[in-house]
Amino acid sequence: MKDLNNKVAVVTGAGSGIGRALASVLAARGCRLAISDVNEAGLAETVAACGGAEVRSYVLDVSDRDAIYAHAEQVRADFGQVNLVINNAGVALSATVREMTDDDFKWVMDIDFWGVAHGTRAFLPHLIASGDGHVVNISSVFGLIGVPKQSAYNAAKFAVRGFTESLRQEMKLENQPVQVSCVHPGGIRTNIANSARMGKSENGEAQRKGFDKIAMTTPNKAAEIIVRGILKNESRILVGPDAWGIDAINRLLGSAYQPLVERFSRKNLYV
Ligand SMILES: NC(=O)c1ccc[n+]([C@@H]2O[C@H](COP(=O)([O-])OP(=O)(O)OC[C@H]3O[C@@H](n4cnc5c(N)ncnc54)[C@H](O)[C@@H]3O)[C@@H](O)[C@H]2O)c1
């Protein structure tokens, strides 16, 4: 996809943060937009941020498989085609493996992994039919390295990466007109820490403050980087200097990155 003008773009989780910024950057580049979220008020603010572009908003819970498939049909009917799908909706949880509840673990997997997997599979026939499609799945730097108290999020984001990298190769081997990118943001200043669930021993306030300190990239900058990566058909889009650093450490050290993370976590996460 060399040009976004008049392309139909779907963005999930567009009521806040990276999703909202993506919607506004894509609108500025001439996309026609189908944005969705569970947060209706957030969606209305995003529509206002899209400066008069053609935008339809849909209330969609990405953890509801049947709702995603119905949404894909609805968007195709409303716009006549679908070119770009960005599976962005996500949530966070801070809890150890020992302490996290099954309910919280399932909540993260249902949204952060299954939301992405169903979003991809539901829209794929429409993307192929468009003749010029692109799937963008939002993983994380936590899809590159494991971090204490992030096992559920790590599991979901590593799974998104594996699923997405596999799909990219399948689309090439089958000569399908669909490009595929996996996005690994570092810390982005959004609401994600505010809406995160916490294990019962976690100090939520301290963790949120810690996140605000280390999140170095704005959502708008993140959206610009992602859109540039889409236009360059990058398979892996790293967002922010911290993401580049983490990717480099991972490549250089292999599994020996873990003592470094332990040292960082002892000071910052076990507070
Ligand atoms: N902020 C970061 O530092 C960071 C880093 C790496 C990856 N990410 C990923 O980026 C994506 C966007 O997160 P963000 O940082 O913009 O967070 P955010 O909280 O600002 O936005 C996430 C949006 O997803 C929506 N959402 C939550 N559950 C949903 C559901 N079941 N169905 C539909 N929508 C739902 C929320 O209402 C919200 O509008 C997520 O996948 C997140 O994991 C964020």
Tab-separated table of N, CA and C in Angstrom, residues 196-258:
chain	number	residue	atom	x	y	z
A	196	ALA	N	-5.402	-0.238	33.820
A	196	ALA	CA	-4.837	-1.575	34.063
A	196	ALA	C	-5.435	-2.197	35.325
A	197	ARG	N	-5.547	-3.521	35.316
A	197	ARG	CA	-5.895	-4.230	36.555
A	197	ARG	C	-4.604	-4.550	37.308
A	198	MET	N	-4.740	-4.692	38.626
A	198	MET	CA	-3.566	-4.947	39.482
A	198	MET	C	-3.802	-6.179	40.344
A	199	GLY	N	-2.739	-6.946	40.560
A	199	GLY	CA	-2.799	-8.027	41.542
A	199	GLY	C	-2.999	-7.443	42.935
A	200	LYS	N	-3.434	-8.300	43.892
A	200	LYS	CA	-3.846	-7.699	45.178
A	200	LYS	C	-2.685	-7.116	45.978
A	201	SER	N	-1.454	-7.561	45.749
A	201	SER	CA	-0.324	-6.964	46.484
A	201	SER	C	0.314	-5.792	45.763
A	202	GLU	N	-0.209	-5.441	44.599
A	202	GLU	CA	0.454	-4.387	43.819
A	202	GLU	C	0.095	-3.004	44.335
A	203	ASN	N	1.094	-2.117	44.258
A	203	ASN	CA	0.867	-0.715	44.585
A	203	ASN	C	0.551	0.013	43.263
A	204	GLY	N	-0.739	0.081	42.953
A	204	GLY	CA	-1.174	0.614	41.669
A	204	GLY	C	-0.700	2.034	41.427
A	205	GLU	N	-0.798	2.870	42.474
A	205	GLU	CA	-0.433	4.275	42.339
A	205	GLU	C	1.048	4.403	41.960
A	206	ALA	N	1.907	3.639	42.666
A	206	ALA	CA	3.355	3.702	42.392
A	206	ALA	C	3.636	3.211	40.978
A	207	GLN	N	2.929	2.177	40.549
A	207	GLN	CA	3.179	1.640	39.209
A	207	GLN	C	2.756	2.625	38.130
A	208	ARG	N	1.621	3.285	38.378
A	208	ARG	CA	1.151	4.264	37.385
A	208	ARG	C	2.132	5.435	37.282
A	209	LYS	N	2.646	5.869	38.456
A	209	LYS	CA	3.623	6.965	38.444
A	209	LYS	C	4.896	6.516	37.727
A	210	GLY	N	5.325	5.284	38.008
A	210	GLY	CA	6.526	4.729	37.360
A	210	GLY	C	6.346	4.695	35.850
A	211	PHE	N	5.135	4.301	35.399
A	211	PHE	CA	4.869	4.230	33.955
A	211	PHE	C	4.966	5.625	33.333
A	212	ASP	N	4.346	6.614	34.029
A	212	ASP	CA	4.367	7.984	33.490
A	212	ASP	C	5.805	8.482	33.326
A	213	LYS	N	6.701	8.018	34.248
A	213	LYS	CA	8.090	8.470	34.174
A	213	LYS	C	8.824	7.862	32.988
A	214	ILE	N	8.535	6.582	32.703
A	214	ILE	CA	9.345	5.935	31.654
A	214	ILE	C	8.705	5.973	30.262
A	215	ALA	N	7.408	6.302	30.193
A	215	ALA	CA	6.758	6.342	28.865
A	215	ALA	C	7.255	7.580	28.128
A	216	MET	N	8.086	7.382	27.117
A	216	MET	CA	8.789	8.526	26.530
A	216	MET	C	8.200	9.041	25.215
A	217	THR	N	7.249	8.307	24.635
A	217	THR	CA	6.766	8.687	23.295
A	217	THR	C	5.301	9.123	23.372
A	218	THR	N	4.942	10.164	22.621
A	218	THR	CA	3.533	10.596	22.606
A	218	THR	C	2.735	9.683	21.655
A	219	PRO	N	1.417	9.585	21.873
A	219	PRO	CA	0.595	8.785	20.954
A	219	PRO	C	0.690	9.282	19.511
A	220	ASN	N	0.771	10.602	19.308
A	220	ASN	CA	0.848	11.123	17.934
A	220	ASN	C	2.118	10.696	17.241
A	221	LYS	N	3.229	10.766	17.981
A	221	LYS	CA	4.513	10.332	17.408
A	221	LYS	C	4.422	8.835	17.074
A	222	ALA	N	3.835	8.071	18.010
A	222	ALA	CA	3.687	6.619	17.773
A	222	ALA	C	2.879	6.367	16.504
A	223	ALA	N	1.785	7.118	16.339
A	223	ALA	CA	0.925	6.909	15.167
A	223	ALA	C	1.676	7.250	13.882
A	224	GLU	N	2.466	8.334	13.909
A	224	GLU	CA	3.252	8.713	12.710
A	224	GLU	C	4.225	7.597	12.350
A	225	ILE	N	4.878	7.036	13.363
A	225	ILE	CA	5.861	5.963	13.111
A	225	ILE	C	5.159	4.729	12.539
A	226	ILE	N	3.999	4.402	13.096
A	226	ILE	CA	3.267	3.211	12.623
A	226	ILE	C	2.817	3.406	11.168
A	227	VAL	N	2.291	4.579	10.873
A	227	VAL	CA	1.804	4.825	9.501
A	227	VAL	C	2.972	4.811	8.508
A	228	ARG	N	4.105	5.378	8.916
A	228	ARG	CA	5.297	5.319	8.048
A	228	ARG	C	5.701	3.864	7.806
A	229	GLY	N	5.659	3.060	8.867
A	229	GLY	CA	6.011	1.641	8.739
A	229	GLY	C	5.055	0.891	7.823
A	230	ILE	N	3.780	1.245	7.891
A	230	ILE	CA	2.785	0.618	7.006
A	230	ILE	C	3.132	0.940	5.548
A	231	LEU	N	3.409	2.219	5.285
A	231	LEU	CA	3.680	2.631	3.900
A	231	LEU	C	4.975	2.015	3.373
A	232	LYS	N	5.895	1.684	4.291
A	232	LYS	CA	7.147	1.023	3.861
A	232	LYS	C	7.024	-0.498	3.921
A	233	ASN	N	5.834	-0.987	4.258
A	233	ASN	CA	5.587	-2.429	4.383
A	233	ASN	C	6.614	-3.113	5.282
A	234	GLU	N	6.861	-2.509	6.453
A	234	GLU	CA	7.793	-3.137	7.391
A	234	GLU	C	7.115	-4.306	8.077
A	235	SER	N	7.834	-5.414	8.242
A	235	SER	CA	7.229	-6.561	8.927
A	235	SER	C	7.186	-6.296	10.436
A	236	ARG	N	8.236	-5.644	10.950
A	236	ARG	CA	8.271	-5.325	12.384
A	236	ARG	C	8.435	-3.821	12.536
A	237	ILE	N	7.454	-3.190	13.184
A	237	ILE	CA	7.532	-1.738	13.367
A	237	ILE	C	7.840	-1.463	14.839
A	238	LEU	N	9.039	-0.931	15.100
A	238	LEU	CA	9.443	-0.600	16.466
A	238	LEU	C	9.086	0.853	16.724
A	239	VAL	N	8.473	1.130	17.882
A	239	VAL	CA	7.987	2.491	18.149
A	239	VAL	C	8.671	3.063	19.388
A	240	GLY	N	9.536	4.048	19.165
A	240	GLY	CA	10.195	4.734	20.277
A	240	GLY	C	11.617	4.231	20.475
A	241	PRO	N	12.485	5.128	21.014
A	241	PRO	CA	13.889	4.747	21.239
A	241	PRO	C	14.019	3.570	22.207
A	242	ASP	N	13.106	3.489	23.192
A	242	ASP	CA	13.180	2.359	24.143
A	242	ASP	C	12.911	1.035	23.429
A	243	ALA	N	12.006	1.055	22.428
A	243	ALA	CA	11.716	-0.180	21.690
A	243	ALA	C	12.945	-0.621	20.884
A	244	TRP	N	13.634	0.353	20.271
A	244	TRP	CA	14.852	0.022	19.516
A	244	TRP	C	15.906	-0.548	20.458
A	245	GLY	N	16.039	0.069	21.664
A	245	GLY	CA	17.026	-0.398	22.644
A	245	GLY	C	16.723	-1.816	23.109
A	246	ILE	N	15.472	-2.080	23.414
A	246	ILE	CA	15.080	-3.410	23.904
A	246	ILE	C	15.278	-4.458	22.803
A	247	ASP	N	14.933	-4.101	21.576
A	247	ASP	CA	15.127	-5.030	20.457
A	247	ASP	C	16.617	-5.340	20.287
A	248	ALA	N	17.466	-4.306	20.421
A	248	ALA	CA	18.912	-4.507	20.240
A	248	ALA	C	19.469	-5.402	21.349
A	249	ILE	N	19.050	-5.141	22.600
A	249	ILE	CA	19.539	-5.945	23.727
A	249	ILE	C	19.130	-7.408	23.551
A	250	ASN	N	17.915	-7.585	23.099
A	250	ASN	CA	17.387	-8.936	22.880
A	250	ASN	C	18.194	-9.680	21.814
A	251	ARG	N	18.512	-8.972	20.715
A	251	ARG	CA	19.281	-9.603	19.634
A	251	ARG	C	20.705	-9.903	20.073
A	252	LEU	N	21.316	-8.935	20.817
A	252	LEU	CA	22.723	-9.091	21.206
A	252	LEU	C	22.901	-10.157	22.281
A	253	LEU	N	22.001	-10.146	23.270
A	253	LEU	CA	22.217	-10.998	24.440
A	253	LEU	C	21.444	-12.310	24.393
A	254	GLY	N	20.474	-12.429	23.507
A	254	GLY	CA	19.625	-13.629	23.563
A	254	GLY	C	18.974	-13.709	24.932
A	255	SER	N	18.867	-14.920	25.486
A	255	SER	CA	18.156	-15.046	26.771
A	255	SER	C	18.925	-14.423	27.938
A	256	ALA	N	20.188	-14.035	27.695
A	256	ALA	CA	20.961	-13.394	28.770
A	256	ALA	C	20.484	-11.964	29.049
A	257	TYR	N	19.415	-11.502	28.341
A	257	TYR	CA	18.832	-10.198	28.701
A	257	TYR	C	18.166	-10.275	30.072
A	258	GLN	N	17.844	-11.497	30.524
A	258	GLN	CA	16.971	-11.621	31.706
A	258	GLN	C	17.574	-11.044	32.998
